[in-house]
PDB file of C-alpha atoms in Angstrom:
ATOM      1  CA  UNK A 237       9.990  28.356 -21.430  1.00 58.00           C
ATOM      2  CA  UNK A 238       6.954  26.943 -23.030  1.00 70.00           C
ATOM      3  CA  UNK A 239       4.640  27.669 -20.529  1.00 68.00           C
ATOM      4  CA  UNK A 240       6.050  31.227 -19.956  1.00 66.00           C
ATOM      5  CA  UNK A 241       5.013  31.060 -24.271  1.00 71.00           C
ATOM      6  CA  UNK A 242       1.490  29.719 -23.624  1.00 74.00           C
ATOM      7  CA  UNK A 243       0.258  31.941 -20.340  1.00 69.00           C
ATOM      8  CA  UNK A 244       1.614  34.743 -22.295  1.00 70.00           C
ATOM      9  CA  UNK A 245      -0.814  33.544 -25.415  1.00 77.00           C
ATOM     10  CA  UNK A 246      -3.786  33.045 -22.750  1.00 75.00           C
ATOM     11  CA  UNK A 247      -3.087  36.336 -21.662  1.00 71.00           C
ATOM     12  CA  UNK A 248      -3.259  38.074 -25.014  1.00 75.00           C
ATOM     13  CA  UNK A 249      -6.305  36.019 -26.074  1.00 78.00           C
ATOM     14  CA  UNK A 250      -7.782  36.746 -22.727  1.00 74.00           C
ATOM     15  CA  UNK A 251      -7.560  40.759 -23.023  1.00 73.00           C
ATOM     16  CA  UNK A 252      -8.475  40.645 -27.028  1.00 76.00           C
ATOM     17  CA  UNK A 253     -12.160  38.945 -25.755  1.00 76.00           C
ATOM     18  CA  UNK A 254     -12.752  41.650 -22.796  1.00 72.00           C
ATOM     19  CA  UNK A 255     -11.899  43.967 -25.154  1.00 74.00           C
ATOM     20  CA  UNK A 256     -14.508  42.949 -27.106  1.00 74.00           C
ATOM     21  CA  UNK A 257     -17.064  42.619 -24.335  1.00 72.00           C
ATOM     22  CA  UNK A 258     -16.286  45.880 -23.078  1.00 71.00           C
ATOM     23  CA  UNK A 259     -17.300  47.134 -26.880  1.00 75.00           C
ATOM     24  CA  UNK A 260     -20.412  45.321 -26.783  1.00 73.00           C
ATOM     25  CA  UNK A 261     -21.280  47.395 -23.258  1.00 71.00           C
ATOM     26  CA  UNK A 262     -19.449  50.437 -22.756  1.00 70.00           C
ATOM     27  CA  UNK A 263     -21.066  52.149 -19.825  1.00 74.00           C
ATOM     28  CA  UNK A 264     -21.489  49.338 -17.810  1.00 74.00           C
ATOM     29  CA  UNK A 265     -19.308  49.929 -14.758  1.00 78.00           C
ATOM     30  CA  UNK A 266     -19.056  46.622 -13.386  1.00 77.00           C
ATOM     31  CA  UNK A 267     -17.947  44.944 -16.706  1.00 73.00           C
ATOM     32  CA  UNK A 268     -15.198  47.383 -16.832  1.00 74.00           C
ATOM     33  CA  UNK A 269     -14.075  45.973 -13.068  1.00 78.00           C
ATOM     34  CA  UNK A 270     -13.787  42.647 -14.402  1.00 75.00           C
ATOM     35  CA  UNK A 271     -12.130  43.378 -16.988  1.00 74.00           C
ATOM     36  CA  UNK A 272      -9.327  45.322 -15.320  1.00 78.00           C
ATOM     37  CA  UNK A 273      -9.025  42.772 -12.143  1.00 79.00           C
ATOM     38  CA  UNK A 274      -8.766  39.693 -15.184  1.00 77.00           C
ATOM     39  CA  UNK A 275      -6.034  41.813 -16.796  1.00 78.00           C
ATOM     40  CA  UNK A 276      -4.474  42.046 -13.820  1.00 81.00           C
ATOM     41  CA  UNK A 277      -4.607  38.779 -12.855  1.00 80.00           C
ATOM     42  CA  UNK A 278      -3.407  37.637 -15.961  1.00 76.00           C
ATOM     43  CA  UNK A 279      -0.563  40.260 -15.544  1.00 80.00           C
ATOM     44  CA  UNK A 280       0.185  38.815 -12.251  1.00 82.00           C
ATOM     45  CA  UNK A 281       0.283  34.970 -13.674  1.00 78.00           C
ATOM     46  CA  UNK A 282       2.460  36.200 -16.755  1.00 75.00           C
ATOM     47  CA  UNK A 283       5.449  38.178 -14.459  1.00 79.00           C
ATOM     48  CA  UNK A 284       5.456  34.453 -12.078  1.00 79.00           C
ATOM     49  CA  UNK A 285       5.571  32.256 -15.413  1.00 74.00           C
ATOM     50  CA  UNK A 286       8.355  34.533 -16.351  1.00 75.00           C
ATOM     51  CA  UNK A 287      10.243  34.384 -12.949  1.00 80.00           C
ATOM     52  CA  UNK A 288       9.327  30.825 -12.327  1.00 77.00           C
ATOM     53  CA  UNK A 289      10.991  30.024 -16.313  1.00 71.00           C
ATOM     54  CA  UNK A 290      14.089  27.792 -16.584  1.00 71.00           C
ATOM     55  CA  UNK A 291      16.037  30.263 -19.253  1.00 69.00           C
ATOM     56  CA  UNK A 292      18.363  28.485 -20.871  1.00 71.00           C
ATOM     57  CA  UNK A 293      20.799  30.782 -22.876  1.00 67.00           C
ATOM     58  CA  UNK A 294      23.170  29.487 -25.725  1.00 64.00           C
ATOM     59  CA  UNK A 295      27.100  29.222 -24.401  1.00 63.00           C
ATOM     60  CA  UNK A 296      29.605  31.174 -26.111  1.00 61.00           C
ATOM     61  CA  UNK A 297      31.808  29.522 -27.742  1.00 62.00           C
ATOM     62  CA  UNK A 298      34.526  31.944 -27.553  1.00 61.00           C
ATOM     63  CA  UNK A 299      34.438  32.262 -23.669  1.00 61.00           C
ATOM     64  CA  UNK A 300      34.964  28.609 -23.776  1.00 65.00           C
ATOM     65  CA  UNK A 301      38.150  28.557 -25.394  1.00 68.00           C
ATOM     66  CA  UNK A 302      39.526  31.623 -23.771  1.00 72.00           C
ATOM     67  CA  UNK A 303      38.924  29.975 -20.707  1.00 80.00           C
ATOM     68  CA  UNK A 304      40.510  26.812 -21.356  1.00 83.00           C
ATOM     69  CA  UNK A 305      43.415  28.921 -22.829  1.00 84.00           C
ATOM     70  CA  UNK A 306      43.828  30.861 -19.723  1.00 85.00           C
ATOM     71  CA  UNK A 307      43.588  27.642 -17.480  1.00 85.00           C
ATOM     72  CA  UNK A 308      46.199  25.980 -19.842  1.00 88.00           C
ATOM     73  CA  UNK A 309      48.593  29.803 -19.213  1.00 90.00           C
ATOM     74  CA  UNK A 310      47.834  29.230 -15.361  1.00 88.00           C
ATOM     75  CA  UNK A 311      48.459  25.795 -14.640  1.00 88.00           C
ATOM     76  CA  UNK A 312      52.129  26.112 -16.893  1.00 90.00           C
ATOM     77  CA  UNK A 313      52.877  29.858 -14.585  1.00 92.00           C
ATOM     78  CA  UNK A 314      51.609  27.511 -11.595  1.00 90.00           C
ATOM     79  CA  UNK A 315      54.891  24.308 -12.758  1.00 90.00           C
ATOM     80  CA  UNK A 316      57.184  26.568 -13.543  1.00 92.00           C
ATOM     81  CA  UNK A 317      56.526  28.817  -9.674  1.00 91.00           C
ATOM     82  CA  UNK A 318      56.788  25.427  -8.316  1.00 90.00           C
ATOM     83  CA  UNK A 319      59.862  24.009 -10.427  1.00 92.00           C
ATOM     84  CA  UNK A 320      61.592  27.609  -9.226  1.00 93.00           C
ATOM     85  CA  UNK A 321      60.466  27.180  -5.604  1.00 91.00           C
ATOM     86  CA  UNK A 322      62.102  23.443  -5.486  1.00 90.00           C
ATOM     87  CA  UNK A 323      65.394  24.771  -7.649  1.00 91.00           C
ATOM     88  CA  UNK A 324      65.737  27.581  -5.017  1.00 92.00           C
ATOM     89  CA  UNK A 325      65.370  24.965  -1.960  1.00 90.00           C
ATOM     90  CA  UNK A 326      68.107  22.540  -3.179  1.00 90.00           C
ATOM     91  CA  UNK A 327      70.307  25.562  -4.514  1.00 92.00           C
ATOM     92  CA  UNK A 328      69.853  26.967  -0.119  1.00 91.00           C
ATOM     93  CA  UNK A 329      70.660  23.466   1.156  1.00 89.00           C
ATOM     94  CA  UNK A 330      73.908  23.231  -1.398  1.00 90.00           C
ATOM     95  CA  UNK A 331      74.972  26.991   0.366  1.00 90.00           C
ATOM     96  CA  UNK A 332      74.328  25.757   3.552  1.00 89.00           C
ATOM     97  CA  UNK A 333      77.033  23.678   2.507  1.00 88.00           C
ATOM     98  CA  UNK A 334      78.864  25.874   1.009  1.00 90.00           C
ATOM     99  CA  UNK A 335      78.312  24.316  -2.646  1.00 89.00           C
ATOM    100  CA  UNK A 336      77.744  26.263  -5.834  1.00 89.00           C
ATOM    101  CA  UNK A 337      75.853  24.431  -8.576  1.00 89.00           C
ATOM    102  CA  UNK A 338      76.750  25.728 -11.995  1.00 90.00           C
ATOM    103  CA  UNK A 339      73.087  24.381 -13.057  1.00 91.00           C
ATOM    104  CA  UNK A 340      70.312  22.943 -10.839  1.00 91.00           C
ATOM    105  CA  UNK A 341      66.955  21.544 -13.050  1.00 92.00           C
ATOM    106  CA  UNK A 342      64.056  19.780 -10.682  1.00 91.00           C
ATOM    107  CA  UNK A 343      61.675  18.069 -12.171  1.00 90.00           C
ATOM    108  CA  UNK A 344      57.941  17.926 -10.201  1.00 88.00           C
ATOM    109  CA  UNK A 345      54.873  16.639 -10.371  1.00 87.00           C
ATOM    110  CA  UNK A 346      51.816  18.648  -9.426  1.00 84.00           C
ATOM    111  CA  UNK A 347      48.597  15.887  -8.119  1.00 84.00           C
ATOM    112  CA  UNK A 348      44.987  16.152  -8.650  1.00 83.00           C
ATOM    113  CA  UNK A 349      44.931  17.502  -4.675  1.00 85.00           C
ATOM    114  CA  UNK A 350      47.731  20.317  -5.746  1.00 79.00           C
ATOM    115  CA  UNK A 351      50.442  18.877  -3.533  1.00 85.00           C
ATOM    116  CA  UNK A 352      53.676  19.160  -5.646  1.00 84.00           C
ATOM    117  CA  UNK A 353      56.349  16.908  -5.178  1.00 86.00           C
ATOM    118  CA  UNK A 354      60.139  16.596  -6.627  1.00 86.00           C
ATOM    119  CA  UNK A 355      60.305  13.318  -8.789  1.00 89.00           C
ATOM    120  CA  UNK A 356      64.170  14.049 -10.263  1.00 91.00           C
ATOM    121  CA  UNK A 357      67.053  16.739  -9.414  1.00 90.00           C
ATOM    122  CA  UNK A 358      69.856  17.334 -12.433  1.00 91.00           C
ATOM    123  CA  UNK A 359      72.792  18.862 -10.833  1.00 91.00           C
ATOM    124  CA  UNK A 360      76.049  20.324 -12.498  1.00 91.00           C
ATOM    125  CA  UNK A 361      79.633  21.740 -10.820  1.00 89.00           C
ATOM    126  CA  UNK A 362      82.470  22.308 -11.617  1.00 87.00           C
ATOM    127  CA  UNK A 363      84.897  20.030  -9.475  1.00 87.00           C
ATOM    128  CA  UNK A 364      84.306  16.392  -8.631  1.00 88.00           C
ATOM    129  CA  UNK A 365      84.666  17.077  -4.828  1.00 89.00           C
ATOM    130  CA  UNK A 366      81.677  19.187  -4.660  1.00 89.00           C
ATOM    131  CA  UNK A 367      79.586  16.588  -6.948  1.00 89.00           C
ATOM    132  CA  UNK A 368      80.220  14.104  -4.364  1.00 89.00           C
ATOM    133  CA  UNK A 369      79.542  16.433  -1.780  1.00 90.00           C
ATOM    134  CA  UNK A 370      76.418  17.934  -2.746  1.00 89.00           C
ATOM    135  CA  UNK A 371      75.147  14.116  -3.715  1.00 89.00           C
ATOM    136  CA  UNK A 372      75.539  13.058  -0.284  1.00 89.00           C
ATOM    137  CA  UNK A 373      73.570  16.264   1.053  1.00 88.00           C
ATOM    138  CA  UNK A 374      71.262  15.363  -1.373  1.00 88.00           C
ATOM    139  CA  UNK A 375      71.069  12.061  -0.665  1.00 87.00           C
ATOM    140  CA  UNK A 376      69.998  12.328   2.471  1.00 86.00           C
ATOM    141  CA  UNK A 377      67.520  15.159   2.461  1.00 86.00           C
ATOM    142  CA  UNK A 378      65.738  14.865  -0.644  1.00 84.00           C
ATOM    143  CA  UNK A 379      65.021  10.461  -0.296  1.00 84.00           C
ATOM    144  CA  UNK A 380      63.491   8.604  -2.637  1.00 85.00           C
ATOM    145  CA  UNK A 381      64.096  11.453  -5.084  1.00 87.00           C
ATOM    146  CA  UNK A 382      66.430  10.426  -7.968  1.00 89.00           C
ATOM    147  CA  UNK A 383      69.654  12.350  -8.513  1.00 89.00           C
ATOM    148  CA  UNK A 384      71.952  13.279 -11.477  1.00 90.00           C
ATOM    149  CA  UNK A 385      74.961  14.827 -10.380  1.00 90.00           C
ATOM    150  CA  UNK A 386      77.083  15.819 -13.140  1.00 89.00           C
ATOM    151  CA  UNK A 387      81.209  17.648 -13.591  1.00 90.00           C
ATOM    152  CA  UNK A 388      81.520  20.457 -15.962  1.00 83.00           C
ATOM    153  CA  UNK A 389      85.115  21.190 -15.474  1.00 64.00           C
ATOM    154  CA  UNK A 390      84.984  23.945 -17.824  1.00 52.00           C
TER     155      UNK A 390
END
């Protein structure tokens, strides 16, 4: 930016001094050549200093915080698609079954590379039987993933 600044100074200081030349000698014809190719040239060298420049413009500090606002909004609609896309799996492997859940809560964890996986399954009905069934469905799709099967009689 500075030297945009200082050939735009030289150029100004340039054309004030032919200006004054061209005062000194007004009908000479070849002074008046030279002093439109130099302001030309000096035109020319201004427009690549300011093409050339490395502009650096002030950040907003409002876009800044909308953005991290809106990331924050995506990333929570992102957990809870995924939490409802896991809920919905183990709630069509209970029907397969033929189990109804009264309440089915996954929990999930989303990586740094995006994969999501299930790290616990809550899981309420209303008769033992199907509790015990639905654990050992459970069981022995979803390993490794911890389980909380729970009655509700009511």
């Amino acid at each position: 930016m500075t030297d945009t600044l200082q050939a735009a100074g030289a150029m100004c200081g340039v054309l004030m001094a032919a200006q004054l030349i061209s005062r000194l000698c007004p009908r000479d014809k070849m002074l008046g050549f030279i002093r439109a190719l130099v302001t030309l040239v000096l035109i020319a060298s201004l427009c690549g200093a300011l093409i050339s420049a490395d502009w650096d413009w002030p950040a907003d500090p409002g876009g800044i915080e909308q953005n991290r606002e809106l990331n924050e909004y995506m990333e929570d609609q992102y957990t809870a698609a995924a939490r409802q896309e896991v809920e919905s799996y183990i709630k069509g492997l209970l029907a397969s079954a033929g189990i109804e859940a009264k309440k089915i809560r996954a929990d999930i964890h989303i990586t740094e590379d995006n994969s999501i996986s299930c790290t616990k399954a809550s899981l309420t009905f209303a008769f033992d039987s199907e509790a015990r069934r639905a654990r050992a469905l459970l069981e022995s799709v979803l390993e490794g993933v911890p389980l909380e099967v729970t009655v509700d009689g009511a």
